[in-house]
Amino acid sequence: MVTGTSFEIAAPTRILFGAGTLAQVPDLARALGQRPLLVTGASPSRVRLGLESACPVVTIAGEPTVALVRAAAATARAAGCDLVIACGGGSALDAGKAIAALVGNDGDPLDYLEVVGRGRPIERAGLPFIAVPTTAGTGSEVTRNAVLSSPEHQVKASLRSPLMLARAAVIDPDLLIGVPPAVIASSGLDALSQLIEPFLSSRANPFTDALAREGIRRSARSLRRAYEEPHPAGGGGVVAAGAREDLALASLFGGLCLANAGLGAVHGFAAPIGGTWPAPHGATCAALLPHAMRVNLRALETRAPAHPARARFGELAALLTGRADAGAGEGIAWLDALVTALRIPGLARYGMTAGDIPALIEKARVASSMKANPLPLTDDELTEIAVRAL
């Protein structure tokens, strides 16, 4: 864990945050290009930018795949697009980011994809990219990677480059109005994990620490409240304005933290799980989070009690519980209770079994996110996390 003041920060050129900022997207787009490609999530009618009739539209109904972004990049080239605007959840934002990068670089997505691809560096800037998140979870609007699923390899891996950062990230908390409770829960726990893991990361730095502390506080006070707001049958509810702002900021800060300090075992597992089973990324991270924290804490206590991350578990407990005297174990108990209250299903819901765990561990161990875990975990420790998450 870095304790000095030497670090580098990567972030979008502009970050616009606040209720009503969605209205600024058309002017931002006109300043960057003349023919945008619009990338939307599964429910494009939730958000209207006023640009839909004037540009090609790509809809991302599920997790973005290598084949999907390959085809969409070809569509953008054929249409002469000079800008990409992505408006949706993490899948839409990652797809838009990847499409923008690929249009500006020769070759196939697998030329640049980590882990299962050739891992070539992206050498040229792609099309200008504007990111507009409609959920509060992934923080993809401020990261420099795009996670793609490769079904043939049964894994999710990243395209990654500082050249992939958005020219503008527009975060409007009012877009959380109408989001279903289950999405509030899974995306909110994804955001929380993207604050906690960088805070404990071997690459933590003072910049990300400050954001993580503030984001964890905001998530802890508002996520459960937002989930429990009254919701009309079958639909989303009107989350209170203060809670919307807290969740949107927690997601934004989590994205900046993961982009600049890395993640850990939760996301190390999430990549191969998402590539093998139909498990949404946020729900996967939510199912893993308390178990990965418990195993990490025990590993630090038994094998590296002087490690800086060990003391941080106590601070994490104070941030989560709001009690300065909370012990490390109480923080993990608080996470257990939150996951239960938010009705997060185990990974068996998506078809994963105990017999799948040995192969899963082989893939998780080489995932890029695992490299920033506070210390390397043994196969037995990784197995315990996966078994508990079932």
PDB file of N, CA and C in Angstrom, residues 124-182:
ATOM      1  N   ARG A 124      -3.800   4.960 -30.561  1.00  0.00           N
ATOM      2  CA  ARG A 124      -4.357   6.216 -31.060  1.00  0.00           C
ATOM      3  C   ARG A 124      -5.666   6.522 -30.345  1.00  0.00           C
ATOM      4  N   ALA A 125      -5.932   7.800 -30.175  1.00  0.00           N
ATOM      5  CA  ALA A 125      -7.209   8.211 -29.592  1.00  0.00           C
ATOM      6  C   ALA A 125      -8.345   7.782 -30.503  1.00  0.00           C
ATOM      7  N   GLY A 126      -9.418   7.300 -29.913  1.00  0.00           N
ATOM      8  CA  GLY A 126     -10.589   6.930 -30.695  1.00  0.00           C
ATOM      9  C   GLY A 126     -11.488   8.133 -30.920  1.00  0.00           C
ATOM     10  N   LEU A 127     -12.750   7.873 -31.205  1.00  0.00           N
ATOM     11  CA  LEU A 127     -13.706   8.969 -31.345  1.00  0.00           C
ATOM     12  C   LEU A 127     -13.927   9.622 -29.988  1.00  0.00           C
ATOM     13  N   PRO A 128     -14.228  10.923 -29.944  1.00  0.00           N
ATOM     14  CA  PRO A 128     -14.617  11.542 -28.667  1.00  0.00           C
ATOM     15  C   PRO A 128     -15.797  10.777 -28.068  1.00  0.00           C
ATOM     16  N   PHE A 129     -15.806  10.678 -26.752  1.00  0.00           N
ATOM     17  CA  PHE A 129     -16.785   9.842 -26.056  1.00  0.00           C
ATOM     18  C   PHE A 129     -17.414  10.628 -24.907  1.00  0.00           C
ATOM     19  N   ILE A 130     -18.756  10.628 -24.861  1.00  0.00           N
ATOM     20  CA  ILE A 130     -19.515  11.234 -23.765  1.00  0.00           C
ATOM     21  C   ILE A 130     -20.241  10.115 -23.030  1.00  0.00           C
ATOM     22  N   ALA A 131     -20.113  10.072 -21.704  1.00  0.00           N
ATOM     23  CA  ALA A 131     -20.728   9.021 -20.894  1.00  0.00           C
ATOM     24  C   ALA A 131     -21.802   9.615 -19.988  1.00  0.00           C
ATOM     25  N   VAL A 132     -22.997   9.009 -20.024  1.00  0.00           N
ATOM     26  CA  VAL A 132     -24.131   9.470 -19.209  1.00  0.00           C
ATOM     27  C   VAL A 132     -24.705   8.263 -18.463  1.00  0.00           C
ATOM     28  N   PRO A 133     -24.306   8.035 -17.202  1.00  0.00           N
ATOM     29  CA  PRO A 133     -24.830   6.878 -16.467  1.00  0.00           C
ATOM     30  C   PRO A 133     -26.267   7.080 -16.013  1.00  0.00           C
ATOM     31  N   THR A 134     -27.056   6.002 -16.100  1.00  0.00           N
ATOM     32  CA  THR A 134     -28.444   6.049 -15.636  1.00  0.00           C
ATOM     33  C   THR A 134     -28.663   5.174 -14.410  1.00  0.00           C
ATOM     34  N   THR A 135     -27.601   4.522 -13.935  1.00  0.00           N
ATOM     35  CA  THR A 135     -27.639   3.790 -12.675  1.00  0.00           C
ATOM     36  C   THR A 135     -26.474   4.291 -11.822  1.00  0.00           C
ATOM     37  N   ALA A 136     -26.464   3.923 -10.554  1.00  0.00           N
ATOM     38  CA  ALA A 136     -25.384   4.354  -9.657  1.00  0.00           C
ATOM     39  C   ALA A 136     -24.642   3.112  -9.187  1.00  0.00           C
ATOM     40  N   GLY A 137     -23.693   2.658 -10.040  1.00  0.00           N
ATOM     41  CA  GLY A 137     -23.007   1.426  -9.685  1.00  0.00           C
ATOM     42  C   GLY A 137     -21.607   1.294 -10.232  1.00  0.00           C
ATOM     43  N   THR A 138     -21.460   1.206 -11.532  1.00  0.00           N
ATOM     44  CA  THR A 138     -20.181   0.782 -12.093  1.00  0.00           C
ATOM     45  C   THR A 138     -19.110   1.865 -12.072  1.00  0.00           C
ATOM     46  N   GLY A 139     -19.502   3.145 -12.142  1.00  0.00           N
ATOM     47  CA  GLY A 139     -18.510   4.209 -12.264  1.00  0.00           C
ATOM     48  C   GLY A 139     -17.804   4.203 -13.601  1.00  0.00           C
ATOM     49  N   SER A 140     -18.353   3.485 -14.578  1.00  0.00           N
ATOM     50  CA  SER A 140     -17.681   3.337 -15.874  1.00  0.00           C
ATOM     51  C   SER A 140     -17.501   4.658 -16.599  1.00  0.00           C
ATOM     52  N   GLU A 141     -18.282   5.657 -16.217  1.00  0.00           N
ATOM     53  CA  GLU A 141     -18.175   6.951 -16.891  1.00  0.00           C
ATOM     54  C   GLU A 141     -16.816   7.615 -16.662  1.00  0.00           C
ATOM     55  N   VAL A 142     -16.068   7.181 -15.635  1.00  0.00           N
ATOM     56  CA  VAL A 142     -14.790   7.829 -15.333  1.00  0.00           C
ATOM     57  C   VAL A 142     -13.614   6.850 -15.342  1.00  0.00           C
ATOM     58  N   THR A 143     -13.813   5.645 -15.877  1.00  0.00           N
ATOM     59  CA  THR A 143     -12.718   4.681 -15.918  1.00  0.00           C
ATOM     60  C   THR A 143     -12.106   4.627 -17.315  1.00  0.00           C
ATOM     61  N   ARG A 144     -10.918   4.042 -17.381  1.00  0.00           N
ATOM     62  CA  ARG A 144     -10.190   3.959 -18.654  1.00  0.00           C
ATOM     63  C   ARG A 144     -10.179   2.547 -19.213  1.00  0.00           C
ATOM     64  N   ASN A 145     -11.171   1.759 -18.858  1.00  0.00           N
ATOM     65  CA  ASN A 145     -11.276   0.410 -19.416  1.00  0.00           C
ATOM     66  C   ASN A 145     -12.726   0.110 -19.761  1.00  0.00           C
ATOM     67  N   ALA A 146     -12.905  -0.873 -20.636  1.00  0.00           N
ATOM     68  CA  ALA A 146     -14.232  -1.349 -21.010  1.00  0.00           C
ATOM     69  C   ALA A 146     -14.234  -2.862 -20.858  1.00  0.00           C
ATOM     70  N   VAL A 147     -15.152  -3.375 -20.050  1.00  0.00           N
ATOM     71  CA  VAL A 147     -15.225  -4.808 -19.782  1.00  0.00           C
ATOM     72  C   VAL A 147     -16.141  -5.456 -20.809  1.00  0.00           C
ATOM     73  N   LEU A 148     -15.595  -6.444 -21.514  1.00  0.00           N
ATOM     74  CA  LEU A 148     -16.343  -7.158 -22.544  1.00  0.00           C
ATOM     75  C   LEU A 148     -16.405  -8.642 -22.199  1.00  0.00           C
ATOM     76  N   SER A 149     -17.510  -9.262 -22.531  1.00  0.00           N
ATOM     77  CA  SER A 149     -17.662 -10.700 -22.344  1.00  0.00           C
ATOM     78  C   SER A 149     -17.198 -11.432 -23.598  1.00  0.00           C
ATOM     79  N   SER A 150     -16.454 -12.505 -23.374  1.00  0.00           N
ATOM     80  CA  SER A 150     -16.037 -13.370 -24.477  1.00  0.00           C
ATOM     81  C   SER A 150     -16.606 -14.758 -24.222  1.00  0.00           C
ATOM     82  N   PRO A 151     -17.812 -15.046 -24.729  1.00  0.00           N
ATOM     83  CA  PRO A 151     -18.455 -16.332 -24.416  1.00  0.00           C
ATOM     84  C   PRO A 151     -17.610 -17.541 -24.785  1.00  0.00           C
ATOM     85  N   GLU A 152     -16.830 -17.440 -25.874  1.00  0.00           N
ATOM     86  CA  GLU A 152     -16.035 -18.600 -26.274  1.00  0.00           C
ATOM     87  C   GLU A 152     -14.916 -18.910 -25.276  1.00  0.00           C
ATOM     88  N   HIS A 153     -14.474 -17.878 -24.537  1.00  0.00           N
ATOM     89  CA  HIS A 153     -13.452 -18.082 -23.515  1.00  0.00           C
ATOM     90  C   HIS A 153     -14.061 -18.196 -22.113  1.00  0.00           C
ATOM     91  N   GLN A 154     -15.358 -17.981 -21.993  1.00  0.00           N
ATOM     92  CA  GLN A 154     -16.074 -18.000 -20.716  1.00  0.00           C
ATOM     93  C   GLN A 154     -15.412 -17.078 -19.681  1.00  0.00           C
ATOM     94  N   VAL A 155     -15.179 -15.847 -20.099  1.00  0.00           N
ATOM     95  CA  VAL A 155     -14.564 -14.877 -19.197  1.00  0.00           C
ATOM     96  C   VAL A 155     -14.924 -13.478 -19.675  1.00  0.00           C
ATOM     97  N   LYS A 156     -14.835 -12.525 -18.759  1.00  0.00           N
ATOM     98  CA  LYS A 156     -14.944 -11.110 -19.103  1.00  0.00           C
ATOM     99  C   LYS A 156     -13.570 -10.490 -18.920  1.00  0.00           C
ATOM    100  N   ALA A 157     -13.151  -9.688 -19.880  1.00  0.00           N
ATOM    101  CA  ALA A 157     -11.835  -9.065 -19.828  1.00  0.00           C
ATOM    102  C   ALA A 157     -11.955  -7.646 -20.359  1.00  0.00           C
ATOM    103  N   SER A 158     -10.880  -6.875 -20.208  1.00  0.00           N
ATOM    104  CA  SER A 158     -10.939  -5.439 -20.489  1.00  0.00           C
ATOM    105  C   SER A 158     -10.101  -5.030 -21.684  1.00  0.00           C
ATOM    106  N   LEU A 159     -10.629  -4.049 -22.405  1.00  0.00           N
ATOM    107  CA  LEU A 159      -9.806  -3.153 -23.200  1.00  0.00           C
ATOM    108  C   LEU A 159      -9.412  -2.029 -22.250  1.00  0.00           C
ATOM    109  N   ARG A 160      -8.144  -1.599 -22.286  1.00  0.00           N
ATOM    110  CA  ARG A 160      -7.707  -0.647 -21.268  1.00  0.00           C
ATOM    111  C   ARG A 160      -6.677   0.312 -21.859  1.00  0.00           C
ATOM    112  N   SER A 161      -6.906   1.611 -21.659  1.00  0.00           N
ATOM    113  CA  SER A 161      -5.950   2.623 -22.099  1.00  0.00           C
ATOM    114  C   SER A 161      -6.371   3.982 -21.559  1.00  0.00           C
ATOM    115  N   PRO A 162      -5.417   4.832 -21.195  1.00  0.00           N
ATOM    116  CA  PRO A 162      -5.773   6.215 -20.840  1.00  0.00           C
ATOM    117  C   PRO A 162      -6.463   6.941 -21.986  1.00  0.00           C
ATOM    118  N   LEU A 163      -6.245   6.479 -23.215  1.00  0.00           N
ATOM    119  CA  LEU A 163      -6.878   7.102 -24.372  1.00  0.00           C
ATOM    120  C   LEU A 163      -8.375   6.816 -24.439  1.00  0.00           C
ATOM    121  N   MET A 164      -8.865   5.927 -23.576  1.00  0.00           N
ATOM    122  CA  MET A 164     -10.281   5.578 -23.575  1.00  0.00           C
ATOM    123  C   MET A 164     -11.102   6.421 -22.596  1.00  0.00           C
ATOM    124  N   LEU A 165     -10.473   7.304 -21.857  1.00  0.00           N
ATOM    125  CA  LEU A 165     -11.225   8.146 -20.934  1.00  0.00           C
ATOM    126  C   LEU A 165     -12.211   9.042 -21.672  1.00  0.00           C
ATOM    127  N   ALA A 166     -13.376   9.228 -21.068  1.00  0.00           N
ATOM    128  CA  ALA A 166     -14.406  10.068 -21.685  1.00  0.00           C
ATOM    129  C   ALA A 166     -13.935  11.515 -21.798  1.00  0.00           C
ATOM    130  N   ARG A 167     -14.382  12.171 -22.859  1.00  0.00           N
ATOM    131  CA  ARG A 167     -14.152  13.613 -22.951  1.00  0.00           C
ATOM    132  C   ARG A 167     -15.050  14.358 -21.976  1.00  0.00           C
ATOM    133  N   ALA A 168     -16.218  13.779 -21.708  1.00  0.00           N
ATOM    134  CA  ALA A 168     -17.135  14.365 -20.723  1.00  0.00           C
ATOM    135  C   ALA A 168     -17.946  13.252 -20.072  1.00  0.00           C
ATOM    136  N   ALA A 169     -18.043  13.288 -18.748  1.00  0.00           N
ATOM    137  CA  ALA A 169     -18.923  12.395 -17.992  1.00  0.00           C
ATOM    138  C   ALA A 169     -20.006  13.263 -17.363  1.00  0.00           C
ATOM    139  N   VAL A 170     -21.258  12.940 -17.650  1.00  0.00           N
ATOM    140  CA  VAL A 170     -22.394  13.741 -17.188  1.00  0.00           C
ATOM    141  C   VAL A 170     -23.202  12.888 -16.219  1.00  0.00           C
ATOM    142  N   ILE A 171     -23.170  13.249 -14.939  1.00  0.00           N
ATOM    143  CA  ILE A 171     -23.831  12.444 -13.907  1.00  0.00           C
ATOM    144  C   ILE A 171     -24.994  13.251 -13.338  1.00  0.00           C
ATOM    145  N   ASP A 172     -26.204  12.841 -13.692  1.00  0.00           N
ATOM    146  CA  ASP A 172     -27.422  13.521 -13.251  1.00  0.00           C
ATOM    147  C   ASP A 172     -28.156  12.609 -12.279  1.00  0.00           C
ATOM    148  N   PRO A 173     -28.134  12.908 -10.975  1.00  0.00           N
ATOM    149  CA  PRO A 173     -28.789  12.022 -10.002  1.00  0.00           C
ATOM    150  C   PRO A 173     -30.275  11.812 -10.261  1.00  0.00           C
ATOM    151  N   ASP A 174     -30.918  12.734 -10.948  1.00  0.00           N
ATOM    152  CA  ASP A 174     -32.354  12.577 -11.212  1.00  0.00           C
ATOM    153  C   ASP A 174     -32.644  11.392 -12.135  1.00  0.00           C
ATOM    154  N   LEU A 175     -31.629  10.887 -12.833  1.00  0.00           N
ATOM    155  CA  LEU A 175     -31.843   9.710 -13.678  1.00  0.00           C
ATOM    156  C   LEU A 175     -32.084   8.452 -12.850  1.00  0.00           C
ATOM    157  N   LEU A 176     -31.871   8.520 -11.543  1.00  0.00           N
ATOM    158  CA  LEU A 176     -32.162   7.374 -10.677  1.00  0.00           C
ATOM    159  C   LEU A 176     -33.647   7.269 -10.341  1.00  0.00           C
ATOM    160  N   ILE A 177     -34.419   8.293 -10.671  1.00  0.00           N
ATOM    161  CA  ILE A 177     -35.868   8.212 -10.457  1.00  0.00           C
ATOM    162  C   ILE A 177     -36.433   7.105 -11.345  1.00  0.00           C
ATOM    163  N   GLY A 178     -37.175   6.182 -10.747  1.00  0.00           N
ATOM    164  CA  GLY A 178     -37.778   5.104 -11.513  1.00  0.00           C
ATOM    165  C   GLY A 178     -36.927   3.868 -11.651  1.00  0.00           C
ATOM    166  N   VAL A 179     -35.700   3.869 -11.129  1.00  0.00           N
ATOM    167  CA  VAL A 179     -34.869   2.668 -11.196  1.00  0.00           C
ATOM    168  C   VAL A 179     -35.451   1.612 -10.245  1.00  0.00           C
ATOM    169  N   PRO A 180     -35.638   0.371 -10.699  1.00  0.00           N
ATOM    170  CA  PRO A 180     -36.241  -0.661  -9.838  1.00  0.00           C
ATOM    171  C   PRO A 180     -35.400  -0.946  -8.594  1.00  0.00           C
ATOM    172  N   PRO A 181     -36.035  -1.355  -7.505  1.00  0.00           N
ATOM    173  CA  PRO A 181     -35.307  -1.612  -6.262  1.00  0.00           C
ATOM    174  C   PRO A 181     -34.164  -2.610  -6.415  1.00  0.00           C
ATOM    175  N   ALA A 182     -34.373  -3.674  -7.191  1.00  0.00           N
ATOM    176  CA  ALA A 182     -33.320  -4.676  -7.346  1.00  0.00           C
ATOM    177  C   ALA A 182     -32.083  -4.081  -8.010  1.00  0.00           C
TER     178      ALA A 182
END
